PDB file of C-alpha atoms in Angstrom:
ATOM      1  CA  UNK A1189       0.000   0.000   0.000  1.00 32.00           C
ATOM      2  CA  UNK A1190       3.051   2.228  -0.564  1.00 32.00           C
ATOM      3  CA  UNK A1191       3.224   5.150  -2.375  1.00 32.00           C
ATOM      4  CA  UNK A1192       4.706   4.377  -5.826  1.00 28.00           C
ATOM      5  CA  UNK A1193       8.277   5.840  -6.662  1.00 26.00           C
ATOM      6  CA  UNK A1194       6.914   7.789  -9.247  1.00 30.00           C
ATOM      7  CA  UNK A1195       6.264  10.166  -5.836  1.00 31.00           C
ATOM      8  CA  UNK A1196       9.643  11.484  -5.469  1.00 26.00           C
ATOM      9  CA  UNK A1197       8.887  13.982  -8.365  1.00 29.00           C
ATOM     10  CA  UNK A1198       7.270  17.010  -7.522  1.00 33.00           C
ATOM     11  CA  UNK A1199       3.975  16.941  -6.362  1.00 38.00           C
ATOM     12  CA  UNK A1200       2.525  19.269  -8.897  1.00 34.00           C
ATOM     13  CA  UNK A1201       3.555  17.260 -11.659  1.00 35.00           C
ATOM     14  CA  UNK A1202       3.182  13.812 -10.624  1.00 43.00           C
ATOM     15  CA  UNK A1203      -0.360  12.175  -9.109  1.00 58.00           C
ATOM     16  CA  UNK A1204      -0.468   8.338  -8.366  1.00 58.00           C
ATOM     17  CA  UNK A1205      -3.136   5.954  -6.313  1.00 66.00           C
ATOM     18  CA  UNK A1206      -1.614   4.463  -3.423  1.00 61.00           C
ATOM     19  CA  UNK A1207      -1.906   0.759  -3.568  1.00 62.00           C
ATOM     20  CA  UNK A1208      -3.308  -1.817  -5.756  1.00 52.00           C
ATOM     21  CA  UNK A1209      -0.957  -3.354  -8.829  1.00 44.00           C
ATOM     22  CA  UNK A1210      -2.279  -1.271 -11.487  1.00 45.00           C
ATOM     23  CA  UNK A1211      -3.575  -2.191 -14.769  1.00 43.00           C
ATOM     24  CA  UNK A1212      -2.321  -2.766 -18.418  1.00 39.00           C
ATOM     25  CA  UNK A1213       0.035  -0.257 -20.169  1.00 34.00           C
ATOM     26  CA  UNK A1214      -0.816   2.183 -22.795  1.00 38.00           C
ATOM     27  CA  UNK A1215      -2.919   5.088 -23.825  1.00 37.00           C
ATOM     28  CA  UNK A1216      -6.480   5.952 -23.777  1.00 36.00           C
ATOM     29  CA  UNK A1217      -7.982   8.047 -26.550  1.00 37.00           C
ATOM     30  CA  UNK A1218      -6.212  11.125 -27.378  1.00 39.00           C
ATOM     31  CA  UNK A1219      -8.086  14.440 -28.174  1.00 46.00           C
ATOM     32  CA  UNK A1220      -8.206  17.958 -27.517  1.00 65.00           C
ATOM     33  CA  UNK A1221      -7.106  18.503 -24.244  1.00 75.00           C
ATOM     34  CA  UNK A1222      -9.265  22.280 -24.147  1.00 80.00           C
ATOM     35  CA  UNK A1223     -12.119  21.317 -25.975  1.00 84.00           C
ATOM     36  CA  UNK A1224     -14.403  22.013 -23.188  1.00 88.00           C
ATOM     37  CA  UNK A1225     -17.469  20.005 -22.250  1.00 90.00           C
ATOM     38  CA  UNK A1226     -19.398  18.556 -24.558  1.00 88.00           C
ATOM     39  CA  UNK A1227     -23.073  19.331 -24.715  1.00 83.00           C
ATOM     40  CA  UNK A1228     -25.857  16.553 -24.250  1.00 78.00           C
ATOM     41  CA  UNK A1229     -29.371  16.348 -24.932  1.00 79.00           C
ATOM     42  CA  UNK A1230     -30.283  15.569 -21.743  1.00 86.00           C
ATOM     43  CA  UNK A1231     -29.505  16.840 -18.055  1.00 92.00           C
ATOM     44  CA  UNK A1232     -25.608  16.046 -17.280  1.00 96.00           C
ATOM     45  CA  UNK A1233     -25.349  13.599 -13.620  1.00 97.00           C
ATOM     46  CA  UNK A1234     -24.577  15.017 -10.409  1.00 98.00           C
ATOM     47  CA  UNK A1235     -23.393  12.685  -7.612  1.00 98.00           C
ATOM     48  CA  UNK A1236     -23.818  14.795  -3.961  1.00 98.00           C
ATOM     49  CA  UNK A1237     -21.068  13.610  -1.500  1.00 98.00           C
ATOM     50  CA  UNK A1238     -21.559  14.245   1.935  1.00 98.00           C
ATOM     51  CA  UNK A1239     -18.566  14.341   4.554  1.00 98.00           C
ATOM     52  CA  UNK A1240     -17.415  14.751   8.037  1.00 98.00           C
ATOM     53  CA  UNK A1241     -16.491  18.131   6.650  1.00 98.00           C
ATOM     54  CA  UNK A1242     -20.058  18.720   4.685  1.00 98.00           C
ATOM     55  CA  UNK A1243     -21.560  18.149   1.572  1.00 98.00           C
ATOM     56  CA  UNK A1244     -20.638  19.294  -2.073  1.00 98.00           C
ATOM     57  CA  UNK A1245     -22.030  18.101  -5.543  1.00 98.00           C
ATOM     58  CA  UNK A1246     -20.109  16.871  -8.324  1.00 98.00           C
ATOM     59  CA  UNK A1247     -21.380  17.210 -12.250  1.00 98.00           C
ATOM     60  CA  UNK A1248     -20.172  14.523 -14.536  1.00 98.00           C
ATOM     61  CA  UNK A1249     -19.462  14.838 -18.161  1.00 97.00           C
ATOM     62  CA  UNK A1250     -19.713  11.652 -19.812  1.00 96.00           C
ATOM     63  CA  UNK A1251     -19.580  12.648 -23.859  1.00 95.00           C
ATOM     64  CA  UNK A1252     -15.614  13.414 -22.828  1.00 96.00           C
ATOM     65  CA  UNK A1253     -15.139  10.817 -20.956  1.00 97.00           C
ATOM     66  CA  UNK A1254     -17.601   7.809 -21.283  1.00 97.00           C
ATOM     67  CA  UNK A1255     -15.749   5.027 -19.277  1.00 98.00           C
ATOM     68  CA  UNK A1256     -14.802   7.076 -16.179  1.00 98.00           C
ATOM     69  CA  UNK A1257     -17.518   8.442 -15.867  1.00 98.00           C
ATOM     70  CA  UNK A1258     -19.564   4.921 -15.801  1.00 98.00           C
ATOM     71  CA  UNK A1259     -16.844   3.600 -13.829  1.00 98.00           C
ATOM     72  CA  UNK A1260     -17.713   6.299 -11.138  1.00 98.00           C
ATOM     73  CA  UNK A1261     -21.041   6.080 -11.305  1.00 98.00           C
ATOM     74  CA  UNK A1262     -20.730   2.288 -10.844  1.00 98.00           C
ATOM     75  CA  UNK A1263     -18.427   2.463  -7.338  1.00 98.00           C
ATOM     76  CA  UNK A1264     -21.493   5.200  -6.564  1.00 98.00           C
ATOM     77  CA  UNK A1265     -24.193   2.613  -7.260  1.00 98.00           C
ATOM     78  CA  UNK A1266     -22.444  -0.025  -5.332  1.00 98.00           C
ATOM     79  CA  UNK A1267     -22.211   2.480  -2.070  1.00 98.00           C
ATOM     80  CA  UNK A1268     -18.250   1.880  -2.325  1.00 98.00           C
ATOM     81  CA  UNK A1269     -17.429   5.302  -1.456  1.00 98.00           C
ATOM     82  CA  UNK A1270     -19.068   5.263   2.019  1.00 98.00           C
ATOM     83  CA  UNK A1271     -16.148   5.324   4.605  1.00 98.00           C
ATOM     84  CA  UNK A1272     -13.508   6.070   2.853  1.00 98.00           C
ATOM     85  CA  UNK A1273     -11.574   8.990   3.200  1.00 98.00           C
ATOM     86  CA  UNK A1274      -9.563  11.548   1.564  1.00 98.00           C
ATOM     87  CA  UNK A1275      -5.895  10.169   2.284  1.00 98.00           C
ATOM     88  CA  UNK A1276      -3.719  12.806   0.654  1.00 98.00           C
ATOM     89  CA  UNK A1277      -4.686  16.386   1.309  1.00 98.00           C
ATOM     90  CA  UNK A1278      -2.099  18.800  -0.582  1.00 98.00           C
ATOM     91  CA  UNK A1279      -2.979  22.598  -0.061  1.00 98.00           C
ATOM     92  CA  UNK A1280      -1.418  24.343  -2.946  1.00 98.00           C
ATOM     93  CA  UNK A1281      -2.489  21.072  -5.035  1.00 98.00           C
ATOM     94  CA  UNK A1282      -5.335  18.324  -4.696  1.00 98.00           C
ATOM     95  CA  UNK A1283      -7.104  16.516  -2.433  1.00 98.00           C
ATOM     96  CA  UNK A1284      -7.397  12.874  -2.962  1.00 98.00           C
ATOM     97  CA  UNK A1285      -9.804   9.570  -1.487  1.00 98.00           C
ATOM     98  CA  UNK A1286     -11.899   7.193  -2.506  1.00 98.00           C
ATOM     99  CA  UNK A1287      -9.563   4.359  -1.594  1.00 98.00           C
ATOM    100  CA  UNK A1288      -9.288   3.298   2.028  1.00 98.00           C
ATOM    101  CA  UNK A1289     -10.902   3.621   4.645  1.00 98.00           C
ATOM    102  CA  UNK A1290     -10.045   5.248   8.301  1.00 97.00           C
ATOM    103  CA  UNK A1291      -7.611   2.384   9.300  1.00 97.00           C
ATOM    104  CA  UNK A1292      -5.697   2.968   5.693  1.00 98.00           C
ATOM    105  CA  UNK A1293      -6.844  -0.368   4.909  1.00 97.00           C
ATOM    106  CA  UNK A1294      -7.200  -0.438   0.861  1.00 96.00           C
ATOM    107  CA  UNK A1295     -10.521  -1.640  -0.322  1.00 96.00           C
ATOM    108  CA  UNK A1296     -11.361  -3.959  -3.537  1.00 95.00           C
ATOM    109  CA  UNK A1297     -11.513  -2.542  -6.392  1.00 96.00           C
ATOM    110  CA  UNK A1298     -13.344  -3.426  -9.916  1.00 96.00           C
ATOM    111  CA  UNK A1299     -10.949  -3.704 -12.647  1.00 97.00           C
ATOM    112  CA  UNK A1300      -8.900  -0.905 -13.252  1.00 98.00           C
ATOM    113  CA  UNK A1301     -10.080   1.640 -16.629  1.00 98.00           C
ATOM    114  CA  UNK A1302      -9.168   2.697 -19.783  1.00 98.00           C
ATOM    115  CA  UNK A1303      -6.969   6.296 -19.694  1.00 98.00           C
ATOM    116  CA  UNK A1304      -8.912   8.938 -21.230  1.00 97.00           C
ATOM    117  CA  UNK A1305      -6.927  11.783 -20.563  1.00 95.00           C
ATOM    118  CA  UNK A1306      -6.997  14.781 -22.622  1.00 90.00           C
ATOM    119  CA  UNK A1307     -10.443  14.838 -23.308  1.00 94.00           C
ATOM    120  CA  UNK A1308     -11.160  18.143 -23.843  1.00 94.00           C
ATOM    121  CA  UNK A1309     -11.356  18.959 -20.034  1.00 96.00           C
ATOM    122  CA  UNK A1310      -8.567  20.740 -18.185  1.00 96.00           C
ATOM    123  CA  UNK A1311      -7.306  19.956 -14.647  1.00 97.00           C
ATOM    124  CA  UNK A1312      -8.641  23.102 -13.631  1.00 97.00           C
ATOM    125  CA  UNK A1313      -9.836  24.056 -10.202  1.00 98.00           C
ATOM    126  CA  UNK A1314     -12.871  22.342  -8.567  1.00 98.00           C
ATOM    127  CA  UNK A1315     -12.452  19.490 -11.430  1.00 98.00           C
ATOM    128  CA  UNK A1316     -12.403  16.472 -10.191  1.00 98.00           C
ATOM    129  CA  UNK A1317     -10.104  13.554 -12.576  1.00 98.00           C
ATOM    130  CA  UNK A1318      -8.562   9.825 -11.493  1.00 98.00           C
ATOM    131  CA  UNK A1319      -6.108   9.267  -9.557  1.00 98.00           C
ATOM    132  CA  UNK A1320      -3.605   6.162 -11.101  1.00 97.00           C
ATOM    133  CA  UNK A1321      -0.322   4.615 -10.489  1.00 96.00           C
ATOM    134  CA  UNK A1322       2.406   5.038 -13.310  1.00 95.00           C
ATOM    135  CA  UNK A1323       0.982   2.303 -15.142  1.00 97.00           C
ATOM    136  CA  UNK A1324      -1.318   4.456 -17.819  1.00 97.00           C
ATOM    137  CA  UNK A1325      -4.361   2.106 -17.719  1.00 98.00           C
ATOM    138  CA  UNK A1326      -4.512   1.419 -13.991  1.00 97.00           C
ATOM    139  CA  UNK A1327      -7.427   3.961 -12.295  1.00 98.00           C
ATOM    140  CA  UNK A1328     -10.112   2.374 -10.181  1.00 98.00           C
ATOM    141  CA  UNK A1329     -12.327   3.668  -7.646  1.00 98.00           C
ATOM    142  CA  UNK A1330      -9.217   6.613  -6.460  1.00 98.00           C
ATOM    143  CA  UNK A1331     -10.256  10.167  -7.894  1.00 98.00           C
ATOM    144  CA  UNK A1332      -8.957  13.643  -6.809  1.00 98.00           C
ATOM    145  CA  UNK A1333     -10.307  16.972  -6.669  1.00 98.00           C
ATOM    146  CA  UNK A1334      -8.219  19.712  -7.974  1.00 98.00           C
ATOM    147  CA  UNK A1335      -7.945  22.644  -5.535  1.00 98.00           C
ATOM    148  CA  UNK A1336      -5.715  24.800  -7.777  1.00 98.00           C
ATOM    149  CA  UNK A1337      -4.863  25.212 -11.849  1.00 97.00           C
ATOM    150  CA  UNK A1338      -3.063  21.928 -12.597  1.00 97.00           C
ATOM    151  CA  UNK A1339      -3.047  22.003 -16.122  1.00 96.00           C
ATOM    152  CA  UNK A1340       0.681  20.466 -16.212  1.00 96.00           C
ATOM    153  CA  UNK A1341      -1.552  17.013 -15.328  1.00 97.00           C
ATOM    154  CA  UNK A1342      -3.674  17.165 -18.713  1.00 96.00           C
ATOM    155  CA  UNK A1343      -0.281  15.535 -20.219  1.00 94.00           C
ATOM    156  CA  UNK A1344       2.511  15.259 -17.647  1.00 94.00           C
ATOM    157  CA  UNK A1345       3.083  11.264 -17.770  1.00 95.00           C
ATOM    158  CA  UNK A1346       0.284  10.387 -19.829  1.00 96.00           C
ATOM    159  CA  UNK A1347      -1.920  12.699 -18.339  1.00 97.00           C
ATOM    160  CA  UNK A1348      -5.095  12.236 -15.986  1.00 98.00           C
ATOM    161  CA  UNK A1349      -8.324  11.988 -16.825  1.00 98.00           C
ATOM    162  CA  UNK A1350     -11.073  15.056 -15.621  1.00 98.00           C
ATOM    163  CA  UNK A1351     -14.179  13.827 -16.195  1.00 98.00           C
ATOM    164  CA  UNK A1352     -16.216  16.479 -13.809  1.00 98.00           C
ATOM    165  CA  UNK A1353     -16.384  19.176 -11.751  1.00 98.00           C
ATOM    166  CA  UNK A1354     -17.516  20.392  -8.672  1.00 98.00           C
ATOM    167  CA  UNK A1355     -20.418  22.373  -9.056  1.00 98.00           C
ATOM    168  CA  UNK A1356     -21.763  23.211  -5.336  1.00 98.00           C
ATOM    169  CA  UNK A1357     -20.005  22.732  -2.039  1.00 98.00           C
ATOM    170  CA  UNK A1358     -16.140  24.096  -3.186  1.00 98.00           C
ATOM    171  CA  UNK A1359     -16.245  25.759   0.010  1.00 98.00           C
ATOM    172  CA  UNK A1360     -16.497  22.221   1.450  1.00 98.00           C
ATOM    173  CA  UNK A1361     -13.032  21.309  -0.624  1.00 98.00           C
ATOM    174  CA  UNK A1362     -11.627  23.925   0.687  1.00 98.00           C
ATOM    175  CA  UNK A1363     -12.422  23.161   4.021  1.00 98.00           C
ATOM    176  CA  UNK A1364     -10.598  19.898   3.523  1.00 98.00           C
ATOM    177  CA  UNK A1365      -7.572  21.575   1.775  1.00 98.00           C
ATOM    178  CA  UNK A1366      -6.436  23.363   4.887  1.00 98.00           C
ATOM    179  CA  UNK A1367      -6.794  20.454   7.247  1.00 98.00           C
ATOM    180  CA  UNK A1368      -3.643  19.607   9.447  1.00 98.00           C
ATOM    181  CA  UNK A1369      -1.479  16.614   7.791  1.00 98.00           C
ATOM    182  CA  UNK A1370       0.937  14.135   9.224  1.00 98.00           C
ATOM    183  CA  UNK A1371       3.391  11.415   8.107  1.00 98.00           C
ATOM    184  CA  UNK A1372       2.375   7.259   7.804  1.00 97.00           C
ATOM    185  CA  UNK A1373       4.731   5.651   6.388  1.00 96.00           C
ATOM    186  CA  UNK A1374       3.849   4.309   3.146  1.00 94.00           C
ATOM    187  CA  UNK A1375       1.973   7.356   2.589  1.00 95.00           C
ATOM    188  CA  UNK A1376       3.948   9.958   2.446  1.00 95.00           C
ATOM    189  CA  UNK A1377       3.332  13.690   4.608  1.00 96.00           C
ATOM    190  CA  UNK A1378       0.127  14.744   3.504  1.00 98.00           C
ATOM    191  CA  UNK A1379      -2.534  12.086   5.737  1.00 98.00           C
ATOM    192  CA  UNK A1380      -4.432  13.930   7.572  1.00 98.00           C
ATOM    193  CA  UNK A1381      -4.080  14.003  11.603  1.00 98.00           C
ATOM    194  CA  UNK A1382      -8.053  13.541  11.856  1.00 98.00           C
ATOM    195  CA  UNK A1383      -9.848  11.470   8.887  1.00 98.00           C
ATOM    196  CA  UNK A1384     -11.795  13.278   6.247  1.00 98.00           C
ATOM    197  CA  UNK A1385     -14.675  10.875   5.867  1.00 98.00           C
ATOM    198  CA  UNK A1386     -17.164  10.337   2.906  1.00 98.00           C
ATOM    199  CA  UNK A1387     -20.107   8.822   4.762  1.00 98.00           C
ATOM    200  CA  UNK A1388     -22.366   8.716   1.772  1.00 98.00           C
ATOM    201  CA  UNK A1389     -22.283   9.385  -2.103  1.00 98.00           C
ATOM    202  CA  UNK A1390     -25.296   9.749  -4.315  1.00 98.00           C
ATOM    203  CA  UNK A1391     -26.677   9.725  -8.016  1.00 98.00           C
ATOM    204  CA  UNK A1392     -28.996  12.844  -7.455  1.00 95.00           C
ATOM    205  CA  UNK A1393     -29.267  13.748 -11.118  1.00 93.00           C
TER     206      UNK A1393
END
């Protein structure tokens, strides 16, 4: 359950899951990266997650990015994200769960996803993308919110995938941002001292 090596870069340009043996290698499909969101016919879903730190709603796009965004909705359906926490809280960068729970005890996963990075959304504030190890084709249930402009991740190894973004509740994000961190080995600095908990997460559009 160790952080991957890849982690000795800087944090701003590198962004891996912790645990888990990853998936196949190679590249998801590769389009514009700025495109922007592409419009549907009907309403776009919204997933509300509710914390120990409060509630904020997440809008998916899933014309950019079909897979992850059934993959997501899938680990929602299935109630997976109750209990876990956010395990990696950067400040100046993201904040980062859906993984393991309070004990740092890795859950099962489905199998990991096709990469589809550079979809025409930007790792832009308040988007939320997958989280992966090195291995290109390896995200599961492990997503990140980003909590400043990270636009070097829309290609930086690959790239990571946005398929959303937070619509209502980045006050709530920010909230978590701030939080005092510690140390765990195998984990790096940036667990925080009192768990961040997501205690439910639901389709509410």
């Amino acid at each position: 359950m160790k952080f991957l090596t890849a982690l000795v870069f800087a944090a701003s340009t590198v962004l891996v899951a912790c645990g888990g043996s990853g998936g196949g290698s190679g590249g998801g499909t590769t389009v514009n990266c700025y495109g922007g969101v592409k419009s549907a016919a009907t309403p776009f879903p919204q997933v509300t997650m509710v914390t120990t730190k409060g509630s904020f709603v997440v809008e998916l796009y899933p014309l950019n990015a079909p897979v992850t965004v059934d993959n997501f909705l899938q680990y929602v359906k299935d109630d997976f994200y109750k209990n876990k926490i956010f395990h990696r809280v950067i400040s100046n960068f993201v904040v980062q769960g859906g993984g393991f729970d309070a004990q740092l005890n890795l859950a099962a996963n489905r199998p990991p996803i096709a990469l589809e990075a550079c979809n025409g959304l930007s790792n832009t504030r308040s988007t939320i993308a997958m989280a992966r190890t090195d291995v290109l084709n390896s995200a599961t249930s492990q997503f990140y919110i980003n909590v400043v402009d990270n636009v070097t991740l829309d290609t930086s190894g690959g790239g990571y995938a946005v398929f959303g973004k937070v619509i209502s509740g980045m006050d709530v994000v920010d909230a978590i941002r701030v939080v005092p961190t510690q140390t765990v080995s195998g984990f790096g600095t940036d667990v925080p001292v009192t768990p961040v908990t997501i205690t439910s997460a639901t389709r509410t559009q």
